[in-house]
CSV table of C-alpha atoms in Angstrom, one decimal:
chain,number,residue,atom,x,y,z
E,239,UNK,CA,120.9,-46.6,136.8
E,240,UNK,CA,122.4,-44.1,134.5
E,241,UNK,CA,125.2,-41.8,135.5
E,242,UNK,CA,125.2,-38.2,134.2
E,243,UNK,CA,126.9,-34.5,134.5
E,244,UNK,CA,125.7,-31.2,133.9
E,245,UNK,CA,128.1,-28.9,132.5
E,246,UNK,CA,127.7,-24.7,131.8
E,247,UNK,CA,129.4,-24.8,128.6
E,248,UNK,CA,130.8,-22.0,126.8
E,249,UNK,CA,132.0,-20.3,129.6
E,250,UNK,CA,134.9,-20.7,132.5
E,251,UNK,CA,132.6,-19.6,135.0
E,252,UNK,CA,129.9,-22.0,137.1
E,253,UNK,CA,126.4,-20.8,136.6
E,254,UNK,CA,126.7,-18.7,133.3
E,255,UNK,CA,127.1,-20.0,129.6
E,256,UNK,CA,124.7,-22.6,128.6
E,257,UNK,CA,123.9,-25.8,130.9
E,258,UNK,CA,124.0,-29.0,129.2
E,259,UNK,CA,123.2,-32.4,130.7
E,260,UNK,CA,125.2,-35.2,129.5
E,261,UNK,CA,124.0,-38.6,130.2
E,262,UNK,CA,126.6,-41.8,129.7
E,263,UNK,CA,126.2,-45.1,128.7
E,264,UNK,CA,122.7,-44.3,127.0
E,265,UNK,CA,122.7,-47.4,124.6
E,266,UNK,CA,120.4,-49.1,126.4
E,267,UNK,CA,117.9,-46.1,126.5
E,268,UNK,CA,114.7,-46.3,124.1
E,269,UNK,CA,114.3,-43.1,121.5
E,270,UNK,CA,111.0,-42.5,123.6
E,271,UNK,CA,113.3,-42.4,127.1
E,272,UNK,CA,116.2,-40.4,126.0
E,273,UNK,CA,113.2,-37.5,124.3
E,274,UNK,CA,111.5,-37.7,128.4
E,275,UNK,CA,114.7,-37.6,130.1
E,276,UNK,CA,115.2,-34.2,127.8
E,277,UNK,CA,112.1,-33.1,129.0
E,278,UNK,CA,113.0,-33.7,132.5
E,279,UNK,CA,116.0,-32.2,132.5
E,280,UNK,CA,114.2,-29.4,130.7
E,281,UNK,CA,117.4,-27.8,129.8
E,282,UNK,CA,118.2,-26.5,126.1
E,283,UNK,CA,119.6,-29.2,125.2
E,284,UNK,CA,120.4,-32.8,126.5
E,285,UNK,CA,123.2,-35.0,125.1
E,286,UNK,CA,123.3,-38.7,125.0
E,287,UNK,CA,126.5,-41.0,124.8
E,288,UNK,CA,126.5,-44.2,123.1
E,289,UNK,CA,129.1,-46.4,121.9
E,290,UNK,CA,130.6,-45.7,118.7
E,291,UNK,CA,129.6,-47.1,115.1
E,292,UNK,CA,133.1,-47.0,114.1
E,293,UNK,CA,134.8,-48.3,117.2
E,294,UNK,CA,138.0,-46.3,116.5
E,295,UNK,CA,136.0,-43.4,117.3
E,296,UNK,CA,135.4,-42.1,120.9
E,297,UNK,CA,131.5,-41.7,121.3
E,298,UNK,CA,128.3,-41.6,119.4
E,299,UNK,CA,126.3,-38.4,120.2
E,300,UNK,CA,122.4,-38.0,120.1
E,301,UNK,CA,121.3,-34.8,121.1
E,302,UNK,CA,117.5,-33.7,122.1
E,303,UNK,CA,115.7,-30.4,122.9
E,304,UNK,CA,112.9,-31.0,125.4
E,305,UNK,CA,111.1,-31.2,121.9
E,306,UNK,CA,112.6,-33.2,119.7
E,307,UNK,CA,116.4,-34.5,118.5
E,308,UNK,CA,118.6,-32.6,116.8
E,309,UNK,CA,121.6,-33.4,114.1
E,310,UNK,CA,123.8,-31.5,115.6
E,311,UNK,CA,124.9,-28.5,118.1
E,312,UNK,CA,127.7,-26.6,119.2
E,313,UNK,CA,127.5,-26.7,123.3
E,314,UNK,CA,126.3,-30.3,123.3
E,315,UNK,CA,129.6,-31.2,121.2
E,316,UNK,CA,131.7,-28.9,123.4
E,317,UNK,CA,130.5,-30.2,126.6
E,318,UNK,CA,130.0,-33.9,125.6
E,319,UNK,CA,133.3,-33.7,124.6
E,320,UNK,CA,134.9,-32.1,127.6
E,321,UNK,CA,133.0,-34.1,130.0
E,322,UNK,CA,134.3,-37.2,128.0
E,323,UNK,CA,137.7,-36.2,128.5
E,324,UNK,CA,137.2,-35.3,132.1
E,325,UNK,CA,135.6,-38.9,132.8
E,326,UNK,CA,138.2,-40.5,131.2
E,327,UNK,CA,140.9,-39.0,133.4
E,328,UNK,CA,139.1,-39.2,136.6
E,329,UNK,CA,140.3,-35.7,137.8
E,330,UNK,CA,144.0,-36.8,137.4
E,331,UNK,CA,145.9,-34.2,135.4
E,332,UNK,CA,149.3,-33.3,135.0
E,333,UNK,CA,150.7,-30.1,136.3
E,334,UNK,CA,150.8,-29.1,132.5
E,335,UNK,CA,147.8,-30.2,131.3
E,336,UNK,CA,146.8,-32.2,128.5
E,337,UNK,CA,145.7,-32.3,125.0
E,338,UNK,CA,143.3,-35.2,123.3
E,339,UNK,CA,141.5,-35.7,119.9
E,340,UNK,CA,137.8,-36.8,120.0
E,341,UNK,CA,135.9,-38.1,117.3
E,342,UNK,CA,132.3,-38.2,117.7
E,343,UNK,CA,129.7,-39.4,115.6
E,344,UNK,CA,126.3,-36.9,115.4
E,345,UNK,CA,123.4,-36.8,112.8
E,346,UNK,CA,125.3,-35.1,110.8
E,347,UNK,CA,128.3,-37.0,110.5
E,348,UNK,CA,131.5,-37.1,112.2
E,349,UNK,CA,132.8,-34.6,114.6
E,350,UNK,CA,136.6,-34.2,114.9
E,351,UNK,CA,137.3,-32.6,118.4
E,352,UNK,CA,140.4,-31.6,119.8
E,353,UNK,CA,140.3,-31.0,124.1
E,354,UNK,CA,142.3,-28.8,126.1
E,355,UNK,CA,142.5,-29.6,130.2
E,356,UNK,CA,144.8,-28.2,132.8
E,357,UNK,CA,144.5,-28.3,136.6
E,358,UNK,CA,142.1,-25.6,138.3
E,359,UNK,CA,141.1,-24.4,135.0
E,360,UNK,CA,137.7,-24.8,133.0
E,361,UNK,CA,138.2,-27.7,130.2
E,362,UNK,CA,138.3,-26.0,126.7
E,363,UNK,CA,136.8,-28.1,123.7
E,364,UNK,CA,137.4,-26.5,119.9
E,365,UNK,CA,135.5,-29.0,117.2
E,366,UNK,CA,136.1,-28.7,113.0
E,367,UNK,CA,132.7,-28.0,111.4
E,368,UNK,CA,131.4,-30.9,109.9
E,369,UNK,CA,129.1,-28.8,107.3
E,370,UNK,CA,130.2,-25.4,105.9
E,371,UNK,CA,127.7,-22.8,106.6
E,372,UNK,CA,125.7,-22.1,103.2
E,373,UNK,CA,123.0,-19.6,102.5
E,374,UNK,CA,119.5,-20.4,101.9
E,375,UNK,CA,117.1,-18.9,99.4
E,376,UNK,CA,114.5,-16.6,100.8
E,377,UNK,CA,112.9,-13.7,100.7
E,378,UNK,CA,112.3,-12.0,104.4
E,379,UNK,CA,110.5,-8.9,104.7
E,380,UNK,CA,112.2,-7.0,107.8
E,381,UNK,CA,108.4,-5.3,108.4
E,382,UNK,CA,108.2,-9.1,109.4
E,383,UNK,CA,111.4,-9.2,111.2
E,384,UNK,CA,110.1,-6.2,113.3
E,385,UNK,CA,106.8,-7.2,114.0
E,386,UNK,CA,108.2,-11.1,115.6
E,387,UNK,CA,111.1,-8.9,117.4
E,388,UNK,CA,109.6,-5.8,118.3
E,389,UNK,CA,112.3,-3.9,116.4
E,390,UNK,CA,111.6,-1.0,114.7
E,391,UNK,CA,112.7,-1.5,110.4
E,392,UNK,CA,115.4,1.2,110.7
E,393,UNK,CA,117.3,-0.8,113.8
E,394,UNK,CA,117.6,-4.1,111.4
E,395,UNK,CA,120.4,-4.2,109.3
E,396,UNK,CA,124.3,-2.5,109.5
E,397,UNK,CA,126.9,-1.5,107.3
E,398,UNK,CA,126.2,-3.9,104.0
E,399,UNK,CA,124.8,-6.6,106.9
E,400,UNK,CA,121.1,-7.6,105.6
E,401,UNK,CA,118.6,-10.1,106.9
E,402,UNK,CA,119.4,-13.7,105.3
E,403,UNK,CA,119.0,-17.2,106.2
E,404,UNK,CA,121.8,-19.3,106.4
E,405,UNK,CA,122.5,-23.0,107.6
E,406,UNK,CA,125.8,-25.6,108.7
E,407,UNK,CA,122.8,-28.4,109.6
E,408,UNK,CA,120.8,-25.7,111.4
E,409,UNK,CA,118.9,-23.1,109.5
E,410,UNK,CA,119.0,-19.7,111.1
E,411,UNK,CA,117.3,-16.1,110.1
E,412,UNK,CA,120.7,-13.7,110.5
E,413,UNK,CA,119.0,-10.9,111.9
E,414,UNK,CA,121.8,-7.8,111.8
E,415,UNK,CA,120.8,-4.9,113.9
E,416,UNK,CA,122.5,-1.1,114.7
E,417,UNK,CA,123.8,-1.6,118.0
E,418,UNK,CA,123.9,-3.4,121.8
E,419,UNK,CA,121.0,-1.2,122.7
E,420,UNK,CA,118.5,-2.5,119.7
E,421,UNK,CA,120.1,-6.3,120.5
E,422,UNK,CA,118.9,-5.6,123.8
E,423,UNK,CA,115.3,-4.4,122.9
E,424,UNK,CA,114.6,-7.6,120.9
E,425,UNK,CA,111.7,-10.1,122.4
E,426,UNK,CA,110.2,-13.3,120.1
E,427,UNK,CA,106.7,-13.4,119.8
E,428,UNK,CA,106.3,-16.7,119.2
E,429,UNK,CA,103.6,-16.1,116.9
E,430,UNK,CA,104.3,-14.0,115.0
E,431,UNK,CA,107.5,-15.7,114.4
E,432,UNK,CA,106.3,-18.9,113.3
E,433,UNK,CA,103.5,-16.9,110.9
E,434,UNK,CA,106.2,-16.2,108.6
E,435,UNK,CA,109.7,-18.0,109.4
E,436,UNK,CA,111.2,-19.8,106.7
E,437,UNK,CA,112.0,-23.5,106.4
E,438,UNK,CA,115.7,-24.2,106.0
E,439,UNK,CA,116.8,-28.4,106.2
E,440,UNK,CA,113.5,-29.7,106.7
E,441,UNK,CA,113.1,-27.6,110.2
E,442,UNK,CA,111.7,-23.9,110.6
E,443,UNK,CA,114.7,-21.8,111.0
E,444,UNK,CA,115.0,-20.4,114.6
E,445,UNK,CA,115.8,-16.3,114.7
E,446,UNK,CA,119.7,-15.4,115.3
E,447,UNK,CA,120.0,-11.2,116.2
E,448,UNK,CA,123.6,-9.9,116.2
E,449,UNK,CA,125.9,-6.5,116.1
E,450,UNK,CA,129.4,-5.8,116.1
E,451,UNK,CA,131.1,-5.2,119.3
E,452,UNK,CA,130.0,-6.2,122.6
E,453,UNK,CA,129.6,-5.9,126.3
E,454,UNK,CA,132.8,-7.8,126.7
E,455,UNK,CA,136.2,-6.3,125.5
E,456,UNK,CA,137.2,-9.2,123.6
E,457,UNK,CA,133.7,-9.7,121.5
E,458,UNK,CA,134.1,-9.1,118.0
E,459,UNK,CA,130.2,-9.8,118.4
E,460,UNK,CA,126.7,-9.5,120.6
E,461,UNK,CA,124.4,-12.3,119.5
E,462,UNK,CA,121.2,-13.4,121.0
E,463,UNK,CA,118.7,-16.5,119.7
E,464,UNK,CA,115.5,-17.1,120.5
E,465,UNK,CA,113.7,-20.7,119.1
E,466,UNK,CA,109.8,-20.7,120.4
E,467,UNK,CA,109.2,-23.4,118.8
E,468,UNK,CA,111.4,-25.5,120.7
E,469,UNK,CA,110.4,-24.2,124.0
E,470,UNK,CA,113.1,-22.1,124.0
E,471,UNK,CA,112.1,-18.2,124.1
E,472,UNK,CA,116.0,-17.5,124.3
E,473,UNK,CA,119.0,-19.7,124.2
E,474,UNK,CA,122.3,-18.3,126.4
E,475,UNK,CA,124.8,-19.9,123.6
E,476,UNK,CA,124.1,-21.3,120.7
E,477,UNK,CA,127.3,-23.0,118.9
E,478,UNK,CA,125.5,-23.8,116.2
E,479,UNK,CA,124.0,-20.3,115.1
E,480,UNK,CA,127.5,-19.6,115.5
E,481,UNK,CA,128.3,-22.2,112.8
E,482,UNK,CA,125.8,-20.7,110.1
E,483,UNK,CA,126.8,-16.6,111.3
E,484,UNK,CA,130.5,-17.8,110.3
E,485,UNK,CA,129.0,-17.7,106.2
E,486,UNK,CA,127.4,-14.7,106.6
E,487,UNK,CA,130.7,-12.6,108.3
E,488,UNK,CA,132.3,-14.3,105.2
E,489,UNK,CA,129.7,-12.7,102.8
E,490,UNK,CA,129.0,-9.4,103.9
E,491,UNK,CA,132.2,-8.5,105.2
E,492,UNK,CA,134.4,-10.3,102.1
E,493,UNK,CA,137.4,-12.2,104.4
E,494,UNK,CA,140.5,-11.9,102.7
E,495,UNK,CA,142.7,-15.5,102.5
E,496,UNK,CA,144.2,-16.4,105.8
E,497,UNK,CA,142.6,-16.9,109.6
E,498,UNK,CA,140.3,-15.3,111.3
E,499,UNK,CA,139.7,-15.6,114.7
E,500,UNK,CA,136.7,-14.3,116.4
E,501,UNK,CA,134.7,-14.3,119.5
E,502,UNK,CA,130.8,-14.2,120.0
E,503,UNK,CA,129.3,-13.3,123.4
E,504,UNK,CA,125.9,-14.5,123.7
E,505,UNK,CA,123.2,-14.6,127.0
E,506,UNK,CA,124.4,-11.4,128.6
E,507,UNK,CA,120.6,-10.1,128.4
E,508,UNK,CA,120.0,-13.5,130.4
E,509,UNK,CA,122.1,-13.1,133.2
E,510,UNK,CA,124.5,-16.0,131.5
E,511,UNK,CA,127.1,-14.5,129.8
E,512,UNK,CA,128.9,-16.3,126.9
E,513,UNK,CA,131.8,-16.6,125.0
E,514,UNK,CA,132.0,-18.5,121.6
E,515,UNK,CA,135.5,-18.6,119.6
E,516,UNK,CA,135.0,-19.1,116.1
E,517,UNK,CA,137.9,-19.4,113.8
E,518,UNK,CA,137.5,-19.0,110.0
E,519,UNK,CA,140.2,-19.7,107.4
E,520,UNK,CA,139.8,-18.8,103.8
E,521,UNK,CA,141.4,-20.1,100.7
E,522,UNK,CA,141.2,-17.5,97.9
E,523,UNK,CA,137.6,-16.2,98.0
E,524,UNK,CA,136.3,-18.9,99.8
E,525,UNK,CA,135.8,-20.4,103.5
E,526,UNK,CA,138.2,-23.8,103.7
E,527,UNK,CA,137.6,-24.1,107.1
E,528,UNK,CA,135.4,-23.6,110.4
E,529,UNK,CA,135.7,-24.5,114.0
E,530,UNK,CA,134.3,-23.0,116.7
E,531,UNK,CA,135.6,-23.7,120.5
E,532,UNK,CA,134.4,-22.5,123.9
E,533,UNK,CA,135.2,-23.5,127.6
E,534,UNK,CA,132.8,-26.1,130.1
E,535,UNK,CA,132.6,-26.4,133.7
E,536,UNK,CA,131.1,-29.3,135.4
E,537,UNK,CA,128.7,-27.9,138.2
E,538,UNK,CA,127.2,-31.1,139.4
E,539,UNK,CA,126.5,-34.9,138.4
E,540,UNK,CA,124.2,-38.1,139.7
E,541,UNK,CA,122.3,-41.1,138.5
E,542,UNK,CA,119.0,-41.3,136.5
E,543,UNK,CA,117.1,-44.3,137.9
E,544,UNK,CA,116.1,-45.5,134.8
């Protein structure tokens, strides 16, 4: 038997944010299993925890869509690293709380994490980005854009914000557009989506639509992803999209040196509203420094009998 947790992550709240299912002790699970147990949990995304390769670290993480594995995400190394956190402690907390480093090991490479938990409160995870976002060499045509969205040309784009593909291990299309209400009128057609969408690190890149502002006061920005090739029409929180938007804030809106802390709210068209806190720091002209943090709440657990 196999113990596991399911956790809304990116959010305080039970039954909003993204869910994640995190299964423990996974070492002894085949590639084929932990792909089918993905599937069964049919969430967007499933995380497994191994031991460490390096056993000064805390966990090795594999993480799978009910598709395939990924290198790396942002709400499966939030909540893997929350839950780990929470497991460790048993539920026993001082009245003040308490801080811990995590390292993980992903795909991608390691994972420095640094958990927040304090009694009757969501656990809050913040993790450094282990690949700087970079942008990708395409050419995207928004008549495209609009056709796979159902946005009209004029809606796409803001201020000097332009379609562009960027990647930190996960290639998105950056799709700015106007305003809440043309966020709101986007819908993937999967088809027509996958007719054109680019390639970015060996995977088709997975449509990213964002504006300023937000339906929450504190949003510095409304963002919704949809990946139909994955079997996800829309994703409620996607850390990782978060991760590639930080270098295109950096290029279209020039950061000056210093920090930059800002918040993405994600899933409100879904009914699962999101927060995502991204920091950026810049040195000179150029981004030294990403995380990106976000609360999870564990809303139920059980054994796989497997």
């Amino acid at each position: 038997m196999t113990e596991y947790a399911i956790y809304d992550v990116f959010t305080g709240t039970a039954l909003a944010g993204n869910p994640l299912a995190v299964v423990f002790d996974a070492d002894h699970l085949s590639d084929g299993q932990m792909q089918a147990i993905a599937r069964e949990f049919n969430l967007s995304e499933t995380v497994f925890v191994l031991k460490p390769e390096n056993p000064v670290h805390t966990a090795r993480l594999r993480i799978f869509t009910s598709q395939r594995e990924l290198p790396f995400a942002g709400h499966p190394t939030v909540g893997a690293a929350v839950a780990l956190a929470d497991r460790r402690l048993g539920g026993t907390l001082p009245a003040n709380g308490i801080d811990m480093v995590k390292m993980l090991e992903e795909k991608i490479g390691q994972v420095r994490c640094a958990v927040r938990l304090q009694p009757g409160k969501a656990g809050f995870a913040e993790f450094d980005l282990p690949k700087l976002s970079r942008q990708l060499d395409v050419e995207i045509e928004p008549a495209d854009i609009g056709a796979a969205l159902g946005l009209d040309p004029h809606e796409i784009g803001f201020e000097n914000h332009r379609v562009s593909l960027w990647s930190a291990g996960v290639p998105f299309v950056m799709v700015p557009v106007h305003d809440l209400a043309a966020a709101a009128k986007a819908d993937c057609n999967a088809y027509e989506w996958e007719r054109f969408a680019p390639m970015g690190d060996g995977q088709l890149a997975f449509a990213y639509v964002y504006c300023r502002g937000g339906v929450n006061h504190a949003a510095s920005f409304h963002a919704r992803m949809f990946a139909p090739g994955d079997g996800m029409p829309e994703d409620p929180a996607t850390g990782s999209a978060a991760a590639a938007l930080s270098g295109a804030i950096h290029h279209f809106d020039g950061l000056p040196e210093g920090k930059h802390a800002l918040v993405i709210e994600q899933g409100v068209e879904m009914g699962r509203p999101s927060l995502i806190h991204l920091h950026i720091d810049c040195a000179g002209t150029e981004v030294s420094h990403v995380r990106i943090g976000g609360e999870a709440v564990r809303i139920a657990e059980g054994k796989l009998m497997i």
